[in-house]
Amino acid sequence: MSNSLDDVWGSDSDDDGSVVQESPDFKKLRDIHFKRGYVDGISGSKEAKLQEGFDTAFPLGSRLGMEVGRLIGILQFLDFKYGKDDEELHGDFQLAQKELKIDRVLIKSMFDSDLNLMGEHQVISKWRRIVKVHCNKYAASISSTIGN
């Protein structure tokens, strides 16, 4: 046989010297199957890698998301209770809502090639400190929920 695909697409003849003419329809069908197989292979690979990436990164992403939610929630509570009289607190709450958006927290530069956080998350650490200051200012009992 002349190539590795002859056993699938070639004739049943064992005579290697015979020349088989492919009909245009047969050639088109073969090309369609080649393309479909290629696309299916690529798609399957992407789906497998996507799932693997999701499985690897989801736990960290969810922890960061929970921390962001906690910080925003504490600031929202403090702003609701004291923000009318405290411009700094009100401004910090508004700024935190911008700086703690998901596209600013889960930025590529904060993670290594294995999707592990490289050191301390700078944006979240900044807002932990700011929230702690506001909690201490108003002696809020919730300050223990924000960690160090």
PDB file of C-alpha atoms in Angstrom:
ATOM      1  CA  MET A   1       0.000   0.000   0.000  1.00  0.00           C
ATOM      2  CA  SER A   2       1.270   3.427  -0.867  1.00  0.00           C
ATOM      3  CA  ASN A   3       0.417   5.311   2.339  1.00  0.00           C
ATOM      4  CA  SER A   4      -0.969   4.665   5.821  1.00  0.00           C
ATOM      5  CA  LEU A   5      -4.509   5.724   4.893  1.00  0.00           C
ATOM      6  CA  ASP A   6      -4.875   3.332   1.955  1.00  0.00           C
ATOM      7  CA  ASP A   7      -6.252   0.664   4.246  1.00  0.00           C
ATOM      8  CA  VAL A   8      -9.211   2.941   4.997  1.00  0.00           C
ATOM      9  CA  TRP A   9      -9.645   4.912   1.778  1.00  0.00           C
ATOM     10  CA  GLY A  10      -7.928   2.704  -0.776  1.00  0.00           C
ATOM     11  CA  SER A  11      -9.287  -0.161  -2.817  1.00  0.00           C
ATOM     12  CA  ASP A  12      -9.581  -3.747  -1.659  1.00  0.00           C
ATOM     13  CA  SER A  13      -6.999  -4.741  -4.234  1.00  0.00           C
ATOM     14  CA  ASP A  14      -3.704  -6.070  -2.920  1.00  0.00           C
ATOM     15  CA  ASP A  15      -2.008  -5.025  -6.143  1.00  0.00           C
ATOM     16  CA  ASP A  16       0.217  -2.019  -5.284  1.00  0.00           C
ATOM     17  CA  GLY A  17       0.785  -1.271  -8.951  1.00  0.00           C
ATOM     18  CA  SER A  18      -2.826  -0.496  -9.730  1.00  0.00           C
ATOM     19  CA  VAL A  19      -3.898   3.111  -9.944  1.00  0.00           C
ATOM     20  CA  VAL A  20      -7.308   3.902  -8.531  1.00  0.00           C
ATOM     21  CA  GLN A  21      -9.037   7.051  -9.677  1.00  0.00           C
ATOM     22  CA  GLU A  22     -10.996   8.774  -6.946  1.00  0.00           C
ATOM     23  CA  SER A  23     -14.291  10.281  -7.880  1.00  0.00           C
ATOM     24  CA  PRO A  24     -14.754  13.954  -6.936  1.00  0.00           C
ATOM     25  CA  ASP A  25     -17.536  12.961  -4.524  1.00  0.00           C
ATOM     26  CA  PHE A  26     -15.305  10.412  -2.835  1.00  0.00           C
ATOM     27  CA  LYS A  27     -12.472  12.947  -2.514  1.00  0.00           C
ATOM     28  CA  LYS A  28     -14.878  15.523  -1.086  1.00  0.00           C
ATOM     29  CA  LEU A  29     -16.223  13.007   1.436  1.00  0.00           C
ATOM     30  CA  ARG A  30     -12.699  12.063   2.502  1.00  0.00           C
ATOM     31  CA  ASP A  31     -11.754  15.747   2.936  1.00  0.00           C
ATOM     32  CA  ILE A  32     -14.875  16.369   5.013  1.00  0.00           C
ATOM     33  CA  HIS A  33     -14.011  13.459   7.316  1.00  0.00           C
ATOM     34  CA  PHE A  34     -10.402  14.620   7.665  1.00  0.00           C
ATOM     35  CA  LYS A  35     -11.509  18.149   8.566  1.00  0.00           C
ATOM     36  CA  ARG A  36     -14.198  16.937  10.959  1.00  0.00           C
ATOM     37  CA  GLY A  37     -11.727  14.635  12.686  1.00  0.00           C
ATOM     38  CA  TYR A  38      -9.226  17.457  13.016  1.00  0.00           C
ATOM     39  CA  VAL A  39     -11.833  19.856  14.423  1.00  0.00           C
ATOM     40  CA  ASP A  40     -13.179  17.214  16.817  1.00  0.00           C
ATOM     41  CA  GLY A  41      -9.656  16.497  18.049  1.00  0.00           C
ATOM     42  CA  ILE A  42      -8.846  20.159  18.624  1.00  0.00           C
ATOM     43  CA  SER A  43     -12.209  20.832  20.290  1.00  0.00           C
ATOM     44  CA  GLY A  44     -11.864  17.850  22.580  1.00  0.00           C
ATOM     45  CA  SER A  45      -8.390  18.914  23.590  1.00  0.00           C
ATOM     46  CA  LYS A  46      -9.508  22.472  24.324  1.00  0.00           C
ATOM     47  CA  GLU A  47     -12.454  21.262  26.399  1.00  0.00           C
ATOM     48  CA  ALA A  48     -10.226  18.946  28.420  1.00  0.00           C
ATOM     49  CA  LYS A  49      -7.683  21.697  29.072  1.00  0.00           C
ATOM     50  CA  LEU A  50     -10.427  24.208  29.886  1.00  0.00           C
ATOM     51  CA  GLN A  51     -11.925  21.848  32.466  1.00  0.00           C
ATOM     52  CA  GLU A  52      -8.480  21.110  33.899  1.00  0.00           C
ATOM     53  CA  GLY A  53      -7.764  24.843  34.202  1.00  0.00           C
ATOM     54  CA  PHE A  54     -11.128  25.467  35.821  1.00  0.00           C
ATOM     55  CA  ASP A  55     -10.619  22.619  38.303  1.00  0.00           C
ATOM     56  CA  THR A  56      -7.184  23.962  39.203  1.00  0.00           C
ATOM     57  CA  ALA A  57      -8.045  27.657  39.485  1.00  0.00           C
ATOM     58  CA  PHE A  58     -11.584  27.590  40.891  1.00  0.00           C
ATOM     59  CA  PRO A  59     -10.683  27.007  44.572  1.00  0.00           C
ATOM     60  CA  LEU A  60      -8.291  29.961  44.649  1.00  0.00           C
ATOM     61  CA  GLY A  61     -10.616  32.184  42.635  1.00  0.00           C
ATOM     62  CA  SER A  62     -13.521  31.392  44.930  1.00  0.00           C
ATOM     63  CA  ARG A  63     -11.458  32.165  48.049  1.00  0.00           C
ATOM     64  CA  LEU A  64     -10.415  35.496  46.572  1.00  0.00           C
ATOM     65  CA  GLY A  65     -14.013  36.206  45.595  1.00  0.00           C
ATOM     66  CA  MET A  66     -15.233  35.432  49.116  1.00  0.00           C
ATOM     67  CA  GLU A  67     -12.620  37.751  50.593  1.00  0.00           C
ATOM     68  CA  VAL A  68     -13.593  40.538  48.190  1.00  0.00           C
ATOM     69  CA  GLY A  69     -17.250  40.021  49.107  1.00  0.00           C
ATOM     70  CA  ARG A  70     -16.450  40.188  52.802  1.00  0.00           C
ATOM     71  CA  LEU A  71     -14.438  43.400  52.427  1.00  0.00           C
ATOM     72  CA  ILE A  72     -17.098  45.085  50.299  1.00  0.00           C
ATOM     73  CA  GLY A  73     -19.814  43.912  52.708  1.00  0.00           C
ATOM     74  CA  ILE A  74     -18.043  45.351  55.746  1.00  0.00           C
ATOM     75  CA  LEU A  75     -17.437  48.648  53.974  1.00  0.00           C
ATOM     76  CA  GLN A  76     -21.038  48.744  52.787  1.00  0.00           C
ATOM     77  CA  PHE A  77     -22.273  48.238  56.348  1.00  0.00           C
ATOM     78  CA  LEU A  78     -19.965  50.926  57.717  1.00  0.00           C
ATOM     79  CA  ASP A  79     -20.865  53.303  54.886  1.00  0.00           C
ATOM     80  CA  PHE A  80     -24.582  52.756  55.507  1.00  0.00           C
ATOM     81  CA  LYS A  81     -24.173  53.412  59.218  1.00  0.00           C
ATOM     82  CA  TYR A  82     -21.501  56.151  59.228  1.00  0.00           C
ATOM     83  CA  GLY A  83     -20.904  57.224  55.623  1.00  0.00           C
ATOM     84  CA  LYS A  84     -23.145  60.304  55.723  1.00  0.00           C
ATOM     85  CA  ASP A  85     -20.858  61.850  58.348  1.00  0.00           C
ATOM     86  CA  ASP A  86     -17.542  60.343  57.204  1.00  0.00           C
ATOM     87  CA  GLU A  87     -16.470  61.441  53.721  1.00  0.00           C
ATOM     88  CA  GLU A  88     -13.287  59.364  53.853  1.00  0.00           C
ATOM     89  CA  LEU A  89     -15.239  56.193  54.624  1.00  0.00           C
ATOM     90  CA  HIS A  90     -17.782  56.950  51.912  1.00  0.00           C
ATOM     91  CA  GLY A  91     -14.978  57.627  49.390  1.00  0.00           C
ATOM     92  CA  ASP A  92     -13.168  54.430  50.355  1.00  0.00           C
ATOM     93  CA  PHE A  93     -16.361  52.413  49.895  1.00  0.00           C
ATOM     94  CA  GLN A  94     -16.848  53.844  46.412  1.00  0.00           C
ATOM     95  CA  LEU A  95     -13.181  53.272  45.501  1.00  0.00           C
ATOM     96  CA  ALA A  96     -13.250  49.712  46.858  1.00  0.00           C
ATOM     97  CA  GLN A  97     -16.186  48.908  44.589  1.00  0.00           C
ATOM     98  CA  LYS A  98     -14.019  49.929  41.622  1.00  0.00           C
ATOM     99  CA  GLU A  99     -10.695  48.423  42.705  1.00  0.00           C
ATOM    100  CA  LEU A 100     -12.135  45.118  43.894  1.00  0.00           C
ATOM    101  CA  LYS A 101     -13.951  44.289  40.673  1.00  0.00           C
ATOM    102  CA  ILE A 102     -13.227  40.784  39.451  1.00  0.00           C
ATOM    103  CA  ASP A 103     -11.230  41.947  36.421  1.00  0.00           C
ATOM    104  CA  ARG A 104      -8.882  43.829  38.757  1.00  0.00           C
ATOM    105  CA  VAL A 105      -8.545  41.054  41.320  1.00  0.00           C
ATOM    106  CA  LEU A 106      -7.991  38.116  38.972  1.00  0.00           C
ATOM    107  CA  ILE A 107      -5.344  39.736  36.782  1.00  0.00           C
ATOM    108  CA  LYS A 108      -2.810  37.509  35.058  1.00  0.00           C
ATOM    109  CA  SER A 109       0.216  39.287  36.571  1.00  0.00           C
ATOM    110  CA  MET A 110      -0.796  38.156  40.081  1.00  0.00           C
ATOM    111  CA  PHE A 111      -0.457  34.450  39.198  1.00  0.00           C
ATOM    112  CA  ASP A 112       2.335  32.164  38.038  1.00  0.00           C
ATOM    113  CA  SER A 113       2.110  29.819  35.055  1.00  0.00           C
ATOM    114  CA  ASP A 114       0.468  27.137  37.248  1.00  0.00           C
ATOM    115  CA  LEU A 115      -2.240  29.633  38.313  1.00  0.00           C
ATOM    116  CA  ASN A 116      -0.871  29.935  41.851  1.00  0.00           C
ATOM    117  CA  LEU A 117      -0.990  33.323  43.537  1.00  0.00           C
ATOM    118  CA  MET A 118       2.484  34.869  43.538  1.00  0.00           C
ATOM    119  CA  GLY A 119       2.897  35.989  47.124  1.00  0.00           C
ATOM    120  CA  GLU A 120       0.336  38.240  48.732  1.00  0.00           C
ATOM    121  CA  HIS A 121      -2.509  39.679  46.643  1.00  0.00           C
ATOM    122  CA  GLN A 122      -1.623  43.371  46.696  1.00  0.00           C
ATOM    123  CA  VAL A 123      -5.090  44.782  46.023  1.00  0.00           C
ATOM    124  CA  ILE A 124      -6.820  42.610  48.611  1.00  0.00           C
ATOM    125  CA  SER A 125      -4.082  43.292  51.180  1.00  0.00           C
ATOM    126  CA  LYS A 126      -4.473  47.031  50.619  1.00  0.00           C
ATOM    127  CA  TRP A 127      -8.215  46.834  51.241  1.00  0.00           C
ATOM    128  CA  ARG A 128      -7.805  44.599  54.298  1.00  0.00           C
ATOM    129  CA  ARG A 129      -5.698  47.350  55.870  1.00  0.00           C
ATOM    130  CA  ILE A 130      -8.167  50.101  54.918  1.00  0.00           C
ATOM    131  CA  VAL A 131     -11.172  48.133  56.197  1.00  0.00           C
ATOM    132  CA  LYS A 132      -9.360  47.379  59.442  1.00  0.00           C
ATOM    133  CA  VAL A 133      -8.706  51.107  59.970  1.00  0.00           C
ATOM    134  CA  HIS A 134     -12.382  51.925  59.481  1.00  0.00           C
ATOM    135  CA  CYS A 135     -13.461  49.057  61.749  1.00  0.00           C
ATOM    136  CA  ASN A 136     -11.087  50.253  64.467  1.00  0.00           C
ATOM    137  CA  LYS A 137     -12.320  53.820  64.025  1.00  0.00           C
ATOM    138  CA  TYR A 138     -15.873  52.778  64.795  1.00  0.00           C
ATOM    139  CA  ALA A 139     -14.907  49.913  67.129  1.00  0.00           C
ATOM    140  CA  ALA A 140     -16.916  47.592  64.945  1.00  0.00           C
ATOM    141  CA  SER A 141     -17.059  44.103  66.357  1.00  0.00           C
ATOM    142  CA  ILE A 142     -16.800  42.748  62.830  1.00  0.00           C
ATOM    143  CA  SER A 143     -13.116  43.669  62.576  1.00  0.00           C
ATOM    144  CA  SER A 144     -12.180  40.146  63.650  1.00  0.00           C
ATOM    145  CA  THR A 145     -13.775  38.770  60.470  1.00  0.00           C
ATOM    146  CA  ILE A 146     -11.313  40.459  58.116  1.00  0.00           C
ATOM    147  CA  GLY A 147      -8.190  38.630  59.216  1.00  0.00           C
ATOM    148  CA  ASN A 148      -4.742  40.201  59.396  1.00  0.00           C
TER     149      ASN A 148
END
